[in-house]
């Protein structure tokens, strides 16, 4: 039985209620629970966090699933704090040992000191920006994908601790496009994505 750790990085702030990322988390739980092939642990970053227990979840998991909105082209502040605190607490405790270099040759092997080798992760993000902002010439993101652009550092962070990236899923135009019809399409497309991903696990 595979062990899945799901993190809901949504939060209440300003005009955001964190509802969509809770919905995506629920879709993930629904899919995994129905398959009855997985042991599941979850974290909501708005809850009170016990750092040692969170470190243990990362070490325990075969797959970490991150759900996050993107605010001002970055992670929400509570999710960023969660990562900073938990990964730091995981130093020498199963998340990472060091940065991988040696004092005798400090110019090479940076980023190879992770301890989460053998684990995989999947990222979902939600955006107000439409998908075309990333794909059309002359549009805002200059034809740079989510993963190669805004989330590049997030992926490097996971590589630093030793995890392997699986294809993620990005929800676009969530604020202005959040009609009942589109939410249904989001769920169907995401569920199809999960089916493909879990064929490989």
C-alpha positions as a printed Julia matrix, in Angstrom:
201×3 Matrix{Float64}:
   0.0    0.0     0.0
   1.46   3.33   -1.08
   1.7    6.13    1.47
   0.42   9.52    0.32
   0.92  12.81    2.16
  -1.4   15.61    1.0
  -0.7   19.25    1.92
  -3.38  21.91    1.51
  -1.48  25.19    1.13
  -4.55  27.4     0.77
  -5.39  30.02    3.39
  -7.79  32.78    4.31
  -6.32  36.17    3.46
  -7.82  39.38    2.09
 -10.38  38.37   -0.53
  -9.21  34.73   -0.63
 -11.07  32.18    1.46
  -8.93  29.17    0.57
 -12.03  27.35   -0.65
 -10.79  26.23   -4.04
  -7.69  24.51   -2.71
  -9.82  22.77   -0.1
 -12.02  21.6    -2.97
  -8.99  20.29   -4.89
  -7.77  18.56   -1.72
 -11.19  16.94   -1.36
 -11.07  15.77   -4.99
  -7.69  14.17   -4.34
  -8.93  12.47   -1.18
 -12.05  11.27   -2.98
 -10.03   9.69   -5.77
  -7.49   8.04   -3.48
 -10.06   6.84   -0.96
 -12.23   5.27   -3.65
  -9.28   3.28   -4.98
  -8.6    1.79   -1.51
  -4.94   1.26   -2.44
  -3.41   4.05   -0.41
  -2.61   5.03    3.14
  -3.16   8.76    3.49
  -2.01  11.53    5.81
  -2.93  15.2     5.4
  -1.93  18.64    6.59
  -3.77  21.94    6.32
  -1.22  24.71    6.75
  -3.8   26.84    8.57
  -3.98  24.32   11.41
  -1.63  24.3    14.38
   1.61  22.7    13.2
   3.77  20.26   15.16
   7.09  20.44   13.34
   8.35  17.01   14.38
   5.13  15.36   13.2
   5.32  17.19    9.88
   8.9   16.06    9.36
   7.78  12.51   10.1
   5.06  12.77    7.43
   7.6   13.69    4.75
   9.89  10.84    5.8
   6.94   8.43    5.93
   5.45   9.26    2.54
   6.06   7.61   -0.81
   4.39  10.57   -2.52
   3.82  14.15   -1.37
   0.94  16.02   -3.04
   1.11  19.8    -2.74
  -1.99  21.92   -3.37
  -1.39  25.66   -3.43
  -2.79  28.87   -4.84
  -0.32  31.33   -6.29
  -0.37  34.81   -4.74
   1.68  37.56   -6.32
   3.62  34.89   -8.22
   4.69  33.07   -5.05
   3.41  30.65   -2.42
   0.97  32.05    0.16
   2.76  33.37    3.24
   1.61  30.59    5.6
   2.62  27.88    3.14
   6.05  29.45    2.67
   6.47  29.62    6.47
   5.37  25.98    6.74
   8.03  24.89    4.23
  10.73  27.03    5.86
   9.94  25.71    9.34
   9.39  22.05    8.48
  12.34  21.63    6.14
  14.63  23.39    8.61
  13.35  21.12   11.39
  14.11  18.17    9.11
  17.84  18.93    8.99
  19.63  15.71    9.96
  16.21  14.2    10.78
  15.27  12.68    7.45
  14.65  15.6     5.08
  18.2   16.71    4.32
  21.7   16.17    5.69
  23.54  19.15    4.19
  23.87  20.93    0.85
  25.93  18.08   -0.61
  29.3   19.8    -0.89
  32.51  19.03    0.97
  34.92  21.55    2.44
  37.73  20.05    0.38
  35.87  20.68   -2.9
  33.11  23.24   -2.27
  32.49  24.11   -5.91
  30.68  20.9    -6.89
  27.79  18.68   -5.79
  25.62  21.47   -4.39
  22.07  20.24   -3.9
  22.92  16.57   -3.39
  22.56  16.33    0.38
  18.86  15.45    0.49
  17.57  12.47    2.43
  14.18  11.98    0.75
  15.46   9.9    -2.16
  12.92   7.37   -3.39
  10.04   9.75   -2.69
   8.07  11.55   -5.35
   5.97  14.69   -5.32
   3.19  16.22   -7.36
   2.26  19.92   -7.4
  -1.07  21.53   -8.19
  -1.4   25.29   -8.43
  -4.37  27.58   -8.89
  -4.25  30.9   -10.69
  -6.38  33.87  -11.56
  -4.25  34.08  -14.73
  -5.63  32.26  -17.79
  -3.6   29.52  -19.43
  -3.1   31.76  -22.45
  -1.04  34.18  -20.34
   1.64  31.46  -20.38
   1.32  30.32  -23.98
   0.53  33.23  -26.3
   3.31  35.4   -27.78
   3.38  38.84  -26.2
   1.37  37.81  -23.15
   2.48  38.32  -19.57
   4.58  35.18  -18.89
   6.45  35.42  -22.21
   5.67  31.83  -23.26
   7.25  30.4   -20.11
   5.42  27.55  -18.39
   4.35  27.54  -14.75
   6.95  24.9   -13.9
   9.82  26.54  -15.77
   8.94  30.02  -14.54
   7.18  30.95  -11.3
   7.49  27.46   -9.75
  11.1   26.81  -10.83
  12.42  27.46   -7.31
   9.75  25.25   -5.75
  10.83  22.34   -7.92
  14.5   22.94   -7.11
  13.6   22.94   -3.41
  12.12  19.46   -3.74
  15.07  18.24   -5.78
  17.4   19.61   -3.09
  15.86  17.28   -0.49
  15.96  14.33   -2.9
  12.4   14.05   -4.19
  11.49  13.24   -7.79
   8.99  15.4    -9.67
   5.83  13.93  -11.19
   3.77  15.87  -13.7
   1.64  18.42  -11.88
  -1.66  20.07  -12.69
  -2.36  23.79  -12.94
  -5.82  25.33  -12.61
  -6.15  28.6   -14.54
  -8.67  31.46  -14.5
 -10.03  30.24  -11.17
 -11.45  33.56   -9.97
 -13.16  34.93  -13.08
 -13.8   31.51  -14.58
 -15.18  29.74  -11.52
 -18.6   28.88  -12.93
 -20.33  25.66  -11.91
 -19.69  24.33  -15.4
 -15.98  25.14  -15.28
 -15.59  23.67  -11.79
 -17.05  20.45  -13.16
 -14.56  20.55  -16.04
 -11.71  21.23  -13.61
 -12.68  18.18  -11.56
 -12.98  15.89  -14.57
  -9.66  16.99  -16.06
  -7.9   16.72  -12.72
  -9.36  13.28  -12.01
  -8.14  12.13  -15.43
  -4.71  13.5   -14.54
  -4.7   11.53  -11.28
  -5.61   8.35  -13.15
  -2.61   8.8   -15.43
  -0.23   9.68  -12.58
  -1.21   6.77  -10.39
  -0.68   4.3   -13.21
   3.03   5.04  -12.77
   3.19   4.67   -8.98
